[in-house]
Short mmCIF file of C-alpha atoms (C1' of nucleotides) in Angstrom, two decimals:
data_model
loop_
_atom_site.label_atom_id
_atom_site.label_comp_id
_atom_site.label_asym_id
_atom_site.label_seq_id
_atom_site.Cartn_x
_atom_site.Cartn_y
_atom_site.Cartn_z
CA UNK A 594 0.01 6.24 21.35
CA UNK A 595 -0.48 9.76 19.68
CA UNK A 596 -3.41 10.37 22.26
CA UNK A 597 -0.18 11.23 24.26
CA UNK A 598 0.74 14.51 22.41
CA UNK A 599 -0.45 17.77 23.17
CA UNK A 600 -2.12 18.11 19.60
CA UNK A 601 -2.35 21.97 20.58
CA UNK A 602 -4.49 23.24 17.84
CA UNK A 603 -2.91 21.60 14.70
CA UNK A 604 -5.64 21.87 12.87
CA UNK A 605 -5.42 25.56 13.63
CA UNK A 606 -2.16 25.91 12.87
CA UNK A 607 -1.86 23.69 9.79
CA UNK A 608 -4.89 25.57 8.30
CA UNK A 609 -3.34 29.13 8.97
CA UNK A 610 -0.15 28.22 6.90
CA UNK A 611 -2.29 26.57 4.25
CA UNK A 612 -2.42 29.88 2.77
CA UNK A 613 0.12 32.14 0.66
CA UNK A 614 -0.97 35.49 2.32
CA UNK A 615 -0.48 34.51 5.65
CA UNK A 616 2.24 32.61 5.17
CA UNK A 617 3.66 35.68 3.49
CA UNK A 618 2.99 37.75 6.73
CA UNK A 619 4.64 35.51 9.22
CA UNK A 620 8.29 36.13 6.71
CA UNK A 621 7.62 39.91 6.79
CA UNK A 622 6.87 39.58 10.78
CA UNK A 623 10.08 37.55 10.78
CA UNK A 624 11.76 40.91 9.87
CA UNK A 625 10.23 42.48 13.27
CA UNK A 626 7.21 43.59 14.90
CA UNK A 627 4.97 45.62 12.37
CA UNK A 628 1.46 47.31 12.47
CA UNK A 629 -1.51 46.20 10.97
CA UNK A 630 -1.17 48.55 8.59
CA UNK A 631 2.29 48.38 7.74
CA UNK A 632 1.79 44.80 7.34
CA UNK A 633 -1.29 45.48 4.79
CA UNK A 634 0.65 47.34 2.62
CA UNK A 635 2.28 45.02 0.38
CA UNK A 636 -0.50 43.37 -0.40
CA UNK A 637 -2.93 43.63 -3.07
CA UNK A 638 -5.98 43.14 -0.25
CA UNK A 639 -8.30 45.59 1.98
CA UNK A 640 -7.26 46.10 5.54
CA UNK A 641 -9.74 44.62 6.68
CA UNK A 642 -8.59 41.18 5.38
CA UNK A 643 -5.09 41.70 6.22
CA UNK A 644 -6.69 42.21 9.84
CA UNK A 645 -8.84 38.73 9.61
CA UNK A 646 -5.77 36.73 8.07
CA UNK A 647 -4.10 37.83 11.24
CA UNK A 648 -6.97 36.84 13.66
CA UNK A 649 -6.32 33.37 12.07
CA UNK A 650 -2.91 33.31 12.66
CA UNK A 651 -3.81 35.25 16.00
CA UNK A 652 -6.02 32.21 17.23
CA UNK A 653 -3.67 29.67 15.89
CA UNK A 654 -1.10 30.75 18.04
CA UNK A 655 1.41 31.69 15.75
CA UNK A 656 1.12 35.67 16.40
CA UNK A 657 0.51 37.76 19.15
CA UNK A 658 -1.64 41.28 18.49
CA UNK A 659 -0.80 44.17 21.24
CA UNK A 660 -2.54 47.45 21.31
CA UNK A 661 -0.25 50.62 21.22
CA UNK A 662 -2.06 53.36 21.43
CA UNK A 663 -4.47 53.12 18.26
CA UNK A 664 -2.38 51.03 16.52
CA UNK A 665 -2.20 47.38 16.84
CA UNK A 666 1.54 46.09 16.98
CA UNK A 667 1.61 42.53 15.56
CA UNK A 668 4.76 39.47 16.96
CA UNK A 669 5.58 36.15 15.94
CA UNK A 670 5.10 33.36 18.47
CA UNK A 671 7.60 31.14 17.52
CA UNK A 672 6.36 28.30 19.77
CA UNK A 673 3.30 26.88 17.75
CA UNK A 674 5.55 27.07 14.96
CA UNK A 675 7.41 24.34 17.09
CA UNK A 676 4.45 22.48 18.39
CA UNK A 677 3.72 22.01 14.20
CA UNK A 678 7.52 20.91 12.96
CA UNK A 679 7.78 18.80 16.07
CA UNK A 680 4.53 17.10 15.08
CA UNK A 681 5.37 16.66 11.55
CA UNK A 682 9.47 16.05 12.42
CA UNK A 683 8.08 13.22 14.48
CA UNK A 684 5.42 11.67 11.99
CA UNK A 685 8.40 11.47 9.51
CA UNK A 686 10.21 9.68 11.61
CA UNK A 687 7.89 7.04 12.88
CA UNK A 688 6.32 6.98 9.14
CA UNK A 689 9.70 5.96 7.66
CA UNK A 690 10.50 4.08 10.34
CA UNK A 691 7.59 2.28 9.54
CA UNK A 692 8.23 2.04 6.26
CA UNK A 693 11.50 0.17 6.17
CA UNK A 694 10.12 -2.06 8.44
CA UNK A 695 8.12 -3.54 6.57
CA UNK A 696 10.20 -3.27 3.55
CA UNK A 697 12.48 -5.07 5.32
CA UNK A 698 10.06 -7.97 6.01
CA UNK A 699 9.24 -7.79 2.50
CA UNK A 700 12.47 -8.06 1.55
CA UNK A 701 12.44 -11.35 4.52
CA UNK A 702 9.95 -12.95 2.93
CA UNK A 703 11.34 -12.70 -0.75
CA UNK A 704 14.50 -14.56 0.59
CA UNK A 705 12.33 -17.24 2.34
CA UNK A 706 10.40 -17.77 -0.90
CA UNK A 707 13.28 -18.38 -3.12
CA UNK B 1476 15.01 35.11 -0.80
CA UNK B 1477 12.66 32.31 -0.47
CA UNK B 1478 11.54 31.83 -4.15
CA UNK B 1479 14.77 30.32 -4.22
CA UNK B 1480 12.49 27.54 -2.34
CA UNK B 1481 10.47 25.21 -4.15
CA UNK B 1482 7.26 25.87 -2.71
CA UNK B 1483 6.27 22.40 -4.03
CA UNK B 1484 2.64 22.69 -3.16
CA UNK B 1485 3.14 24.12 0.53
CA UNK B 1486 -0.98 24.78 0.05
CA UNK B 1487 -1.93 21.53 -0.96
CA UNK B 1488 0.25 19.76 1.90
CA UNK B 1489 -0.91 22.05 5.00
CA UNK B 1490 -4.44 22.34 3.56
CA UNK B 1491 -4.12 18.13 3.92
CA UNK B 1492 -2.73 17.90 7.01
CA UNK B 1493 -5.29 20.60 8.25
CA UNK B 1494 -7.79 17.59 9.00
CA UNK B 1495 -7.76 15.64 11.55
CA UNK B 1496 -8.97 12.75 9.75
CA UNK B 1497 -6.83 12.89 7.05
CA UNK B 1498 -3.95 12.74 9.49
CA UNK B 1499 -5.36 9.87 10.78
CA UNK B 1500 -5.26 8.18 7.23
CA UNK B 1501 -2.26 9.20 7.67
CA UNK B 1502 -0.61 7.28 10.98
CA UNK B 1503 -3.02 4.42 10.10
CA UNK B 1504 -1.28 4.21 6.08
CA UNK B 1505 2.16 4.24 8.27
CA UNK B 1506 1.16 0.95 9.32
CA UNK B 1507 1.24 -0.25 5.75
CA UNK B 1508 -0.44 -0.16 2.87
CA UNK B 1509 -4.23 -0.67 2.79
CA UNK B 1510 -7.29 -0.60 0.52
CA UNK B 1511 -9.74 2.38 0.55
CA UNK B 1512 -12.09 -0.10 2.01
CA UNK B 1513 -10.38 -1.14 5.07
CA UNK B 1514 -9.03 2.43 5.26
CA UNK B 1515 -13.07 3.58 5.52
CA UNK B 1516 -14.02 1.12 7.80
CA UNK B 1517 -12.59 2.72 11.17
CA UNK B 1518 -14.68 5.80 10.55
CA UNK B 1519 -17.76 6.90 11.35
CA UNK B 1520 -17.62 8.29 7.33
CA UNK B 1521 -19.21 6.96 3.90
CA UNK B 1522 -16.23 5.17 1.74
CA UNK B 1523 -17.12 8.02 -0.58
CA UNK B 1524 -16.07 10.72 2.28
CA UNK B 1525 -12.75 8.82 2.96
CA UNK B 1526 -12.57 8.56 -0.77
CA UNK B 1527 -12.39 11.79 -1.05
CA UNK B 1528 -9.81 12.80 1.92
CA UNK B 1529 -7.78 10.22 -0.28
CA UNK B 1530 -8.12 12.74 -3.03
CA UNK B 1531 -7.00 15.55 -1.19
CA UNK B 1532 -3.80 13.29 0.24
CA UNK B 1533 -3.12 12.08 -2.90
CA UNK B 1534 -3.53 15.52 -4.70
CA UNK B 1535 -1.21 16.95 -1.97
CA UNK B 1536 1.91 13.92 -2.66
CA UNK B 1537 0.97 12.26 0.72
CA UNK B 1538 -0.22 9.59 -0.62
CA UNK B 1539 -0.08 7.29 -3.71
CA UNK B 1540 -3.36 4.93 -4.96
CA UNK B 1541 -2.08 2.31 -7.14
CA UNK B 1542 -5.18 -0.31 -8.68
CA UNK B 1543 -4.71 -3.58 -8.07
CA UNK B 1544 -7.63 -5.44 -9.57
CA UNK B 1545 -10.83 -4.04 -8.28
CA UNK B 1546 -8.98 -2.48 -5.28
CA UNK B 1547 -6.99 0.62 -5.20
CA UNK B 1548 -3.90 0.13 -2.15
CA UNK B 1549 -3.02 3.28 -0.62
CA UNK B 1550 0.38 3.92 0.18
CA UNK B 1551 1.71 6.84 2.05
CA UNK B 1552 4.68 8.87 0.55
CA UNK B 1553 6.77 10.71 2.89
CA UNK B 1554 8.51 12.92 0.53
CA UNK B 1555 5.96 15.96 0.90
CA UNK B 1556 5.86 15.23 4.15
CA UNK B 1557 9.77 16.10 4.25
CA UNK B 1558 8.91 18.86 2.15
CA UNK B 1559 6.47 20.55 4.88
CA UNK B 1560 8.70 19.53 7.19
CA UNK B 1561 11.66 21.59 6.09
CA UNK B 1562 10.00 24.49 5.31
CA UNK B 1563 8.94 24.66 8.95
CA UNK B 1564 12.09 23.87 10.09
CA UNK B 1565 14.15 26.56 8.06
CA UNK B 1566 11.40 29.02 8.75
CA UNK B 1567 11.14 27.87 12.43
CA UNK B 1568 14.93 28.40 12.78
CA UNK B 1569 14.91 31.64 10.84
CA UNK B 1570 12.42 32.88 12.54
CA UNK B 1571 14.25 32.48 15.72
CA UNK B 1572 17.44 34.18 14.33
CA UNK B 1573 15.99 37.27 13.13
CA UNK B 1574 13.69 37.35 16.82
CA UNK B 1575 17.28 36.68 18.79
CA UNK B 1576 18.90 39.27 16.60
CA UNK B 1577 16.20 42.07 17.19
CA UNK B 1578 16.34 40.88 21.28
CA UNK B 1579 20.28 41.78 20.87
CA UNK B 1580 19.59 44.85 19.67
CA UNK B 1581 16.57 45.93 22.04
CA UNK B 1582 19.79 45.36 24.72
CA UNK B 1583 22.27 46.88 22.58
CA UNK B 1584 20.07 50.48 22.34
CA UNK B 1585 19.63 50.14 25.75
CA UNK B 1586 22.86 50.35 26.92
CA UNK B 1587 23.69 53.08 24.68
CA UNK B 1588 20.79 54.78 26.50
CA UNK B 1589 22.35 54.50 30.41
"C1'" DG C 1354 -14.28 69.38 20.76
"C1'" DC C 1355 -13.32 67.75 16.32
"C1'" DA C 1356 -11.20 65.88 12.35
"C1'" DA C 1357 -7.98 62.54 10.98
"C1'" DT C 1358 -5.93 57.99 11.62
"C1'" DG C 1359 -5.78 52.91 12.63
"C1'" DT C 1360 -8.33 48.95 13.27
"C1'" DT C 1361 -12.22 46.08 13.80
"C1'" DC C 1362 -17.08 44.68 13.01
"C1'" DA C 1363 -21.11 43.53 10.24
"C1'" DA C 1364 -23.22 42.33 6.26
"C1'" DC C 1365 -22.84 40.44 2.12
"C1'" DC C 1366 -20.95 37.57 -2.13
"C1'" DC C 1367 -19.02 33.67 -4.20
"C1'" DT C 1368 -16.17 29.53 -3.76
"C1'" DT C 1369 -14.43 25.68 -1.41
"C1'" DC C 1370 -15.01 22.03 2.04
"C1'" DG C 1371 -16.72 18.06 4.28
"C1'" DG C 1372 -20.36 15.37 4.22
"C1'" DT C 1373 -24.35 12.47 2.19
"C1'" DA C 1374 -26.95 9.37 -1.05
"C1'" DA C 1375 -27.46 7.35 -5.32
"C1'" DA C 1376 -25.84 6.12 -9.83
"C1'" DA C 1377 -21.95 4.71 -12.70
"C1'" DT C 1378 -17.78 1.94 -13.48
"C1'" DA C 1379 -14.59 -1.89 -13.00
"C1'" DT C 1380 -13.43 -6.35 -11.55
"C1'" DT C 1381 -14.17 -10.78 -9.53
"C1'" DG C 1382 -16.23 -15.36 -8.73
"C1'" DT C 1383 -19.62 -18.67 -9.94
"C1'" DA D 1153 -23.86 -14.01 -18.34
"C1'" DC D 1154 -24.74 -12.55 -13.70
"C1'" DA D 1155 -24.48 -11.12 -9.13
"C1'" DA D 1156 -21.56 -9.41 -5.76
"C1'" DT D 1157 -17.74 -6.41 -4.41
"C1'" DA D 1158 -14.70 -2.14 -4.52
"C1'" DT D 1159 -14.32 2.42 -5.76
"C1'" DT D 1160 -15.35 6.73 -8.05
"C1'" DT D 1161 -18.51 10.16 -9.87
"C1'" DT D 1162 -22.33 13.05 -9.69
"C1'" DA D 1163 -25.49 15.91 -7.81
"C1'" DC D 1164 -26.69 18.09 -3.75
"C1'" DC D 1165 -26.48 20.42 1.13
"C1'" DG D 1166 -25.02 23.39 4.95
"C1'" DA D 1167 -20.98 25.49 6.97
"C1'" DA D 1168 -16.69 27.80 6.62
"C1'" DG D 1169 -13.18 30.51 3.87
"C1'" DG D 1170 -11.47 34.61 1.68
"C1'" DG D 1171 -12.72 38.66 -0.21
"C1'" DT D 1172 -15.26 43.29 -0.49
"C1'" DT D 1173 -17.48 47.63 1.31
"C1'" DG D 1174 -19.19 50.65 4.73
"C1'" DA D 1175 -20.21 51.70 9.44
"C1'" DA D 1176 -18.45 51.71 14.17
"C1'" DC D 1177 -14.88 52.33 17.63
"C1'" DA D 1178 -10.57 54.24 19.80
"C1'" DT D 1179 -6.93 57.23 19.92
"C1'" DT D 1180 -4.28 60.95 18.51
"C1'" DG D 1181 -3.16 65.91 17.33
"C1'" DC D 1182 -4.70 70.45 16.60
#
DNA sequence: GCAATGTTCAACCCTTCGGTAAAATATTGT
DNA sequence: ACAATATTTTACCGAAGGGTTGAACATTGC
């Protein structure tokens, strides 16, 4: 029944907002495009693992790196963002669903036992 | 802004739904409840493994183990699942606010320019 | 051409993760 | 009391995660 969905890279995706930092840089990217550098800043970390936190969210589709020049200028991509509060907005549903369903039918077979 | 949010344990829930096994605890628990036995015995895992993604599921809110004599039922809990859920979806739509405003101006400077 | 700037790559460290197997801990049924 | 059943706990292992530093690679500006 799930087989059905794309199931993009969620794992991807779920693991790159598992973590503060990088959560943290997709807000500030939310502001507008921003270096590498720029986007370093803030934080109390090395360049260099600014620049790997954003090849995870680079490969889990959530940001796109372009090279200007010598400087690489760093997007949101919105759309795997989507693909991951689809998946979960849908999985609350049906889990819920589910849910009162068979509360109901445990509420069913209370009545039938009395 | 957003430490207004609750941040409830944003790590613990993505970190949980990160694995693709643990979301399939996941879908199979929205069946109904079930014993870490017969939650084990689909995969191609020792109970201990599956034991342990309980852990993690459990640790995260997802799920709630409850002993009932030698057993422990599993049931899933959808609240954290909500709570993932609107973060994404706040983010997701704020996200796509500040990218639409940013678009508007790109346009707006460039009809200044002609 | 050369020095400075911006970013990545490579090597390393320590911790966490996902898994196993085996022992420990309840609980049940006889 | 005992044996069987259900689950967790305790090492332990190899791989991946998040961090550092320093070298390598482009590009820019003089």
């Amino acid at each position: 029944m799930f087989n059905l969905m794309v199931e993009h890279d969620l794992n991807g995706v779920f693991h790159a907002l598992a973590d503060p930092t990088r959560r943290a840089i997709l807000d500030r990217l939310a502001e507008g495009e921003a270096t590498v550098g720029a986007l370093s800043r803030p934080f109390p970390l090395s360049l260099a693992a600014v620049s790997k936190h954003l090849g995870v969210l680079e490969r889990a589709g959530l940001v796109t790196r372009e090279a200007r020049g010598r400087e690489r200028v760093c997007r949101l991509d919105p759309a795997a963002l989507a693909d991951a509060r689809a998946w979960l907005e849908f999985h609350e549903r049906f889990w819920t669903d589910r849910l009162a369903a068979l509360e109901a039918l445990v509420g069913t077979a209370r009545d039938e036992s009395r």
